[in-house]
Every structure is written in C-alpha cells, then in structure tokens.
PDB file of C-alpha atoms in Angstrom:
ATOM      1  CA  UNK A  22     186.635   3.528 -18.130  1.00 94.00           C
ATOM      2  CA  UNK A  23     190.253   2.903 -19.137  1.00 96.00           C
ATOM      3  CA  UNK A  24     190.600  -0.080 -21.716  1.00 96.00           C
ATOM      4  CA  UNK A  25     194.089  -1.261 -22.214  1.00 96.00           C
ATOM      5  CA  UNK A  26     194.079  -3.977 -25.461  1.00 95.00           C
ATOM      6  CA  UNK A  27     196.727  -6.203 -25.631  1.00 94.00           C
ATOM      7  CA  UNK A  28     197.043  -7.861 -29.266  1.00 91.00           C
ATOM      8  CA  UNK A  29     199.559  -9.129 -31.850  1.00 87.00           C
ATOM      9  CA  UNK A  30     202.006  -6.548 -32.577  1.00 85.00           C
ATOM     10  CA  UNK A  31     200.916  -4.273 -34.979  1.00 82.00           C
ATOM     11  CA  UNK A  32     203.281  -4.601 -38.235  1.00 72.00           C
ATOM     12  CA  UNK A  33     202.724  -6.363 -41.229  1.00 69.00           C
ATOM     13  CA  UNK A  34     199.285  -8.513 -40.396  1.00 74.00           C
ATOM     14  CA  UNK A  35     196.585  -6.500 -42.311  1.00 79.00           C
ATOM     15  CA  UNK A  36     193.894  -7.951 -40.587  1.00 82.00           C
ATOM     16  CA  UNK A  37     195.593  -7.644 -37.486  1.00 84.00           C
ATOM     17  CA  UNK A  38     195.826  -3.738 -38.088  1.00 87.00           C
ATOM     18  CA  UNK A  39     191.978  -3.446 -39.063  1.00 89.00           C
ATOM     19  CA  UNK A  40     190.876  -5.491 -36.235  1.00 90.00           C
ATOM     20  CA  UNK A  41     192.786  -3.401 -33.853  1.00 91.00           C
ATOM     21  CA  UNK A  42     191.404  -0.310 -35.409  1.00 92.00           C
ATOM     22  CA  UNK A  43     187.623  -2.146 -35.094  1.00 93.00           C
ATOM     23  CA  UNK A  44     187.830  -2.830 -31.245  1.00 93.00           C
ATOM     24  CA  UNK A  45     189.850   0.496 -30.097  1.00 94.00           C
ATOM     25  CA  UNK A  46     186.576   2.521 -32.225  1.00 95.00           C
ATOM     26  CA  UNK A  47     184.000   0.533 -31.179  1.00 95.00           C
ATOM     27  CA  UNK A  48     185.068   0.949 -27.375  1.00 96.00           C
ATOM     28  CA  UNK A  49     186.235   4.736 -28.213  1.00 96.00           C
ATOM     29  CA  UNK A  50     182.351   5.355 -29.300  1.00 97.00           C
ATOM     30  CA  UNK A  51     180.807   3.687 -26.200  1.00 96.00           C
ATOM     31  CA  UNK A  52     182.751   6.269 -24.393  1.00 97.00           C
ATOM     32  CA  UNK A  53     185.552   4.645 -22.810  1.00 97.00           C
ATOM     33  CA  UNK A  54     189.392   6.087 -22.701  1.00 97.00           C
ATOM     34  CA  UNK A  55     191.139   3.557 -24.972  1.00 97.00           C
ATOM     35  CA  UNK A  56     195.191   2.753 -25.819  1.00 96.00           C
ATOM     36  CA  UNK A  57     196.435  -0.506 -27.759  1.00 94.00           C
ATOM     37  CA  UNK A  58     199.850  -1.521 -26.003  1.00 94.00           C
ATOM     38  CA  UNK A  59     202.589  -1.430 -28.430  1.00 91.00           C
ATOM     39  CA  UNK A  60     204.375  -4.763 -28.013  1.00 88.00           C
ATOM     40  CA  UNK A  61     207.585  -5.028 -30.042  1.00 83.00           C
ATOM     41  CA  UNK A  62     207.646  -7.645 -32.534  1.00 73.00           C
ATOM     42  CA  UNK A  63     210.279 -10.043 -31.223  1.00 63.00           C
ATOM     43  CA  UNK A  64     211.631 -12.253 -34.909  1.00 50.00           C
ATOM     44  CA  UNK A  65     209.661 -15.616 -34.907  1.00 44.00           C
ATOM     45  CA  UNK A  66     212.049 -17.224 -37.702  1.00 46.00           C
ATOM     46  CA  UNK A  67     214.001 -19.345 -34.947  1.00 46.00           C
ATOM     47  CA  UNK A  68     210.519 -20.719 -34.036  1.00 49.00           C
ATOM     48  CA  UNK A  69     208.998 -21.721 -36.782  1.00 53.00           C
ATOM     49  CA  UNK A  70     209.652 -26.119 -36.632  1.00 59.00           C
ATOM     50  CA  UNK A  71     211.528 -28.049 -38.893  1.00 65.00           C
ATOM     51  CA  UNK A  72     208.009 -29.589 -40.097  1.00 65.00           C
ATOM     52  CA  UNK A  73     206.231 -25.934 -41.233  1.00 61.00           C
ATOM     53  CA  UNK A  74     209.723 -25.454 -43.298  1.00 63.00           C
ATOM     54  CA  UNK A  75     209.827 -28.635 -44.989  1.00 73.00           C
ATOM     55  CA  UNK A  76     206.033 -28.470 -45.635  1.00 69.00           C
ATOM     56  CA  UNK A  77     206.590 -24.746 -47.358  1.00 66.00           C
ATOM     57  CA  UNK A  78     209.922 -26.413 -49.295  1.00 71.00           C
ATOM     58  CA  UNK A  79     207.710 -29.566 -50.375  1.00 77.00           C
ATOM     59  CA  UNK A  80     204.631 -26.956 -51.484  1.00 70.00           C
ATOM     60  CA  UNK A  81     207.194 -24.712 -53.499  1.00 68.00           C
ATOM     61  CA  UNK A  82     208.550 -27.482 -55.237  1.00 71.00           C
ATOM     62  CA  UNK A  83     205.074 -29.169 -55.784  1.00 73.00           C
ATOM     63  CA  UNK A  84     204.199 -25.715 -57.230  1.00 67.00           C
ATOM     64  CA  UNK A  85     207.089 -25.403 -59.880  1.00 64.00           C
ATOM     65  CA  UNK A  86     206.749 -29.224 -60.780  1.00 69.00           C
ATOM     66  CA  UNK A  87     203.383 -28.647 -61.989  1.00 68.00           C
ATOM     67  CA  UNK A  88     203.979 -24.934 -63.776  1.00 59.00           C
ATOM     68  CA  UNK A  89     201.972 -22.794 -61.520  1.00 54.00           C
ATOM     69  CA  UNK A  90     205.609 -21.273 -60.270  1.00 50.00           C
ATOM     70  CA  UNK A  91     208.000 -19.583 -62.916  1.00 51.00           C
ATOM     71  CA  UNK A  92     211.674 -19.878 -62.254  1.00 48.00           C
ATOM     72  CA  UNK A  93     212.433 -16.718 -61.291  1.00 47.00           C
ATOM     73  CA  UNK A  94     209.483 -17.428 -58.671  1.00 49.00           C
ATOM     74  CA  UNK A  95     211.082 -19.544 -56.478  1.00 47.00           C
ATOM     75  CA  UNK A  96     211.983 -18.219 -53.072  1.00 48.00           C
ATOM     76  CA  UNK A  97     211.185 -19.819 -50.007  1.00 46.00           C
ATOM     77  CA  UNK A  98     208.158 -18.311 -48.966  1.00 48.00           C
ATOM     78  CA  UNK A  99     209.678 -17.639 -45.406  1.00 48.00           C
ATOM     79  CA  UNK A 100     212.668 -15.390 -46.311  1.00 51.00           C
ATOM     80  CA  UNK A 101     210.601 -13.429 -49.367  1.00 51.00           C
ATOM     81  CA  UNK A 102     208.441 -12.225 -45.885  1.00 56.00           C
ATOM     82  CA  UNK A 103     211.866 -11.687 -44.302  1.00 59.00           C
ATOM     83  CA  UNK A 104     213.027  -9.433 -46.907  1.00 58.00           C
ATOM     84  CA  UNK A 105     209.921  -7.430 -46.865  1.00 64.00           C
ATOM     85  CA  UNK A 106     209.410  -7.624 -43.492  1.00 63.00           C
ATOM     86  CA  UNK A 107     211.044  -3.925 -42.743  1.00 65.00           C
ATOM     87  CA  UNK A 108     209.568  -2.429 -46.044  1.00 66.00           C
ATOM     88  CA  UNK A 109     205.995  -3.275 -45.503  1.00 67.00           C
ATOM     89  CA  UNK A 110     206.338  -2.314 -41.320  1.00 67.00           C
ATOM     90  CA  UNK A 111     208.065   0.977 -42.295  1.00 70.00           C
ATOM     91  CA  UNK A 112     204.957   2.059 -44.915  1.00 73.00           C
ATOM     92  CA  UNK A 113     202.502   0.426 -42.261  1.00 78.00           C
ATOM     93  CA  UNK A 114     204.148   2.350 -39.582  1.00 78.00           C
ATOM     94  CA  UNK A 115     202.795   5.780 -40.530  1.00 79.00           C
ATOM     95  CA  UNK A 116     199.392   4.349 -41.029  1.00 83.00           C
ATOM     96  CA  UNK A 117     199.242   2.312 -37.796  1.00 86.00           C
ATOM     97  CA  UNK A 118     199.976   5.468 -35.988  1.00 85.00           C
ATOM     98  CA  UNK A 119     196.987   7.898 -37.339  1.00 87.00           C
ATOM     99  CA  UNK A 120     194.431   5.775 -37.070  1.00 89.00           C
ATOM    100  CA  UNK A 121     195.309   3.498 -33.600  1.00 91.00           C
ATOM    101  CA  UNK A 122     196.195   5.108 -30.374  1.00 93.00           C
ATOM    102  CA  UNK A 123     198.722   3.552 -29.027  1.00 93.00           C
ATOM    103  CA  UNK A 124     201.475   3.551 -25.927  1.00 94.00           C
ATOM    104  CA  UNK A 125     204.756   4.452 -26.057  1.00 93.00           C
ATOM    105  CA  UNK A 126     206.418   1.102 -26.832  1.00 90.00           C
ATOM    106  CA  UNK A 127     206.510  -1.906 -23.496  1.00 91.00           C
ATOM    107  CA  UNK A 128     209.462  -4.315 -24.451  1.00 85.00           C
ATOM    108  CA  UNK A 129     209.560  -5.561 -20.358  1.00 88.00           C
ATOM    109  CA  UNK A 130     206.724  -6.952 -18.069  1.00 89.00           C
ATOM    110  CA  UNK A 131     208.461  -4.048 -15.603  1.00 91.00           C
ATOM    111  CA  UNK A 132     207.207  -1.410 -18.385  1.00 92.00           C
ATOM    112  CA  UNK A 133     203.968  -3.063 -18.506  1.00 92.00           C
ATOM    113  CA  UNK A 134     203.298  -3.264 -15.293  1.00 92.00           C
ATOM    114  CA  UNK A 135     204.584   0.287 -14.359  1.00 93.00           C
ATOM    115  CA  UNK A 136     202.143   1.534 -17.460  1.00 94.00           C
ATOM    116  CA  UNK A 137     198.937  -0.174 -16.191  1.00 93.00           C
ATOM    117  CA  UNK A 138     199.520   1.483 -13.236  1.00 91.00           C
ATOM    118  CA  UNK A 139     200.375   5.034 -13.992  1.00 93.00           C
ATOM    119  CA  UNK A 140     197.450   4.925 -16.950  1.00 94.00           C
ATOM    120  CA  UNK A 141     195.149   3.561 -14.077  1.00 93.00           C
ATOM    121  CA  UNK A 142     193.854   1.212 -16.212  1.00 94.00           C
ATOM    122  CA  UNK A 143     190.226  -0.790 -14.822  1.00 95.00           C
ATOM    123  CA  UNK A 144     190.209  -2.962 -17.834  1.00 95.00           C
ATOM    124  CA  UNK A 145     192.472  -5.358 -20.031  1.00 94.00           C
ATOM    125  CA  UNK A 146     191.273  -6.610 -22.476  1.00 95.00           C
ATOM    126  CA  UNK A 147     193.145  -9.411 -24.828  1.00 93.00           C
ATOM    127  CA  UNK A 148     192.516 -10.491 -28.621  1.00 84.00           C
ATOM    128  CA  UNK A 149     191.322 -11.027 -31.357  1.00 80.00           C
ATOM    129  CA  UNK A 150     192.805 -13.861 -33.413  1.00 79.00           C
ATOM    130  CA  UNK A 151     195.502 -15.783 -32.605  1.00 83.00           C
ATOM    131  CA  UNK A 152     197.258 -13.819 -28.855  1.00 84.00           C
ATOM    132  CA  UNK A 153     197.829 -17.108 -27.552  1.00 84.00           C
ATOM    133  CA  UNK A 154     199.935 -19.098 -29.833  1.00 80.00           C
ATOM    134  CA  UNK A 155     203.178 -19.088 -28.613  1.00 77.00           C
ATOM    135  CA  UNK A 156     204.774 -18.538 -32.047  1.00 74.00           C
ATOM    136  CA  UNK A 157     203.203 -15.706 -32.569  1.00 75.00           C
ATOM    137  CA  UNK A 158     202.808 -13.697 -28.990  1.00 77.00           C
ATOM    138  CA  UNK A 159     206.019 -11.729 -28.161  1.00 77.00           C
ATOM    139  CA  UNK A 160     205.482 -13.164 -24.507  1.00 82.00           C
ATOM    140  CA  UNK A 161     202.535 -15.578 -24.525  1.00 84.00           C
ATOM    141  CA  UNK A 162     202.582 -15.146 -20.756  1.00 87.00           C
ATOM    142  CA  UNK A 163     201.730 -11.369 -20.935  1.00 89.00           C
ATOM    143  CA  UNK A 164     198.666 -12.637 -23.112  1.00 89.00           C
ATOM    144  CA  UNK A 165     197.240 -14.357 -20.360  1.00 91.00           C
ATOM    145  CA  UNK A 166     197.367 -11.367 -18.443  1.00 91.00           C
ATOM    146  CA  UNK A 167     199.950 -12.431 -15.811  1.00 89.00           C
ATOM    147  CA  UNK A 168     201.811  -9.207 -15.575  1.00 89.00           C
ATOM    148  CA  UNK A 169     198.636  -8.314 -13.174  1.00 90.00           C
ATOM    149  CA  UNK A 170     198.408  -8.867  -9.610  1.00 81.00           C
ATOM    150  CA  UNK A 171     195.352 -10.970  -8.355  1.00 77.00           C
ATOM    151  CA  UNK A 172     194.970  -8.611  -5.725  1.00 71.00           C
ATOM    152  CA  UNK A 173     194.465  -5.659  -8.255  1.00 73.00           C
ATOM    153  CA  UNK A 174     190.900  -4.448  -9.308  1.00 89.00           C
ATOM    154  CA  UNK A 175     191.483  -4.578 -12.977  1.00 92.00           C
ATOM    155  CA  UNK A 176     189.183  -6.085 -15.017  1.00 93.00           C
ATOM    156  CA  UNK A 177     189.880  -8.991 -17.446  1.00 93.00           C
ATOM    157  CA  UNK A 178     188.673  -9.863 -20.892  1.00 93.00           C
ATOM    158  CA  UNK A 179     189.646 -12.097 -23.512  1.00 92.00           C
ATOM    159  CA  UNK A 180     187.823 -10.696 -27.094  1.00 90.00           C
ATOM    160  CA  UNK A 181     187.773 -13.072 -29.655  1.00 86.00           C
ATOM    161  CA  UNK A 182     191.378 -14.890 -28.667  1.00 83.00           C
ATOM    162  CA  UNK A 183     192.312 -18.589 -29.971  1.00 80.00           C
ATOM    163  CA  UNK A 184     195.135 -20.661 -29.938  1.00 81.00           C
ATOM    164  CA  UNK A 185     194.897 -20.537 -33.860  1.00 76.00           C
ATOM    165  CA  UNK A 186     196.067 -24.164 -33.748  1.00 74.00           C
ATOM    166  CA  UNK A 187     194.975 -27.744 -32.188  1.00 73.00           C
ATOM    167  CA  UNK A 188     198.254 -28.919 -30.937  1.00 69.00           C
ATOM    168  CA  UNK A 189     199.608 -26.087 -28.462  1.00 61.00           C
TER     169      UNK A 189
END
C-alpha cells in the first residue's frame, strides 16, 4: 500500500521529528510504500493570545524576582525561539531529510490534492500529537483530511492525534 502521513511540520519539534521517523519505519518494515507530506511551517507568532504572552511575561518576571533568572537571562521566551527559529530548522534540515522520506514541499490544498492523486495514494494517515490544534496545524482543515473527496477510495486514519488542549 501507499501511506501518505500528514503531521506537524517537520522543523524545530524534536519529538515531532522522532515520531515522524517512528511511524514512516514502522509502516516502511510492514512493507508498505511510505512519504511524510512536507507542509510548510506557516509563523504562528500572530496566533499565539494575549493570555499565553502575559502568562510567559508574568512567569519570566516571577523567575528573576526569586533568582532562578540572571539578568542577562531575560528574554521573552517567545522571541529567544524566534531568533533561533532559522538556526535550529537549517541544522535540522539536513537531518530531517536522511532519515524521513518526504514530498517535494505542498504549500496549497491544489498541490495536495494533485499529489494524492498522482502518488495514488490508498491511505492517509494523520498524527501523532497535537495535528489538530489550530495554532499549531498550517491548515487545521487539511488535518481533518478534507482535501479528499468522499467519493474517493482512500483510506483514513487518525494515529495518535489530539487537540493538545481542552478549550478548542
């Protein structure tokens, strides 16, 4: 068979990377043709609420008020990730690449849809961890699987996929 796995985009979540690496070898020893999409990472810094930033502010400045932070320490957490966002993708890049196969890269539901279908793909599978919450999917409607028809004869699975939060 040919497994398509849709997941979190593959850049600077560790466990992300090793997880996608577990399911694509598991699947690739039970004999099956298998390719992670490669969903672009789309910047999630305009959607991150007003309450997660002052709850990171308020921790930082607990943090220094009681010592465990030097001077020199104080960032906010957000932007330090910012600023090493491109480092730590570029050395995971290389990495990502030997050890996962995956697509060329699908930034449209057209490119998705026009991939599934020239890979004749019979199964999608979605997950692990956290593919459907929105602040973290690219296109949470992609990660429902929506980009296929009802009519087609594609199999669906959701592997190990949350919502990562109670209030959606």
């Amino acid at each position: 068979m040919k497994i398509a796995i849709l997941t979190q985009p593959l850049h600077i979540n560790y466990g992300g990377i090793l997880q996608a690496f577990a399911v694509q070898k598991i699947l690739k020893d039970m004999g099956h043709e298998v390719i992670t999409l490669d969903i672009p990472w789309k910047d999630a810094e305009s959607k991150i609420s007003l309450y997660v930033r002052i709850k990171l502010f308020i921790a930082t400045l607990l943090l220094f008020l009681l010592n465990r932070l030097k001077a020199q320490d104080i960032v906010w957490p957000y932007n330090t990730r910012k600023r090493n966002r491109k480092l730590i993708n570029y050395s995971m890049r290389s990495f990502i690449n030997r050890i996962i196969n995956l697509s060329p890269v699908i930034d449209t539901e057209r490119s998705l849809k026009r991939y599934i279908k020239e890979k004749n793909i019979d199964v999608c599978v979605v997950g692990s961890d956290q593919v459907w919450r929105p602040m973290y999917s690219p296109n949470i409607n992609w990660y429902f699987l929506n980009f296929l028809s009802d009519d087609a004869n594609i199999k669906r699975i959701a592997l190990s996929a949350s919502f990562g939060t109670s209030d959606w």
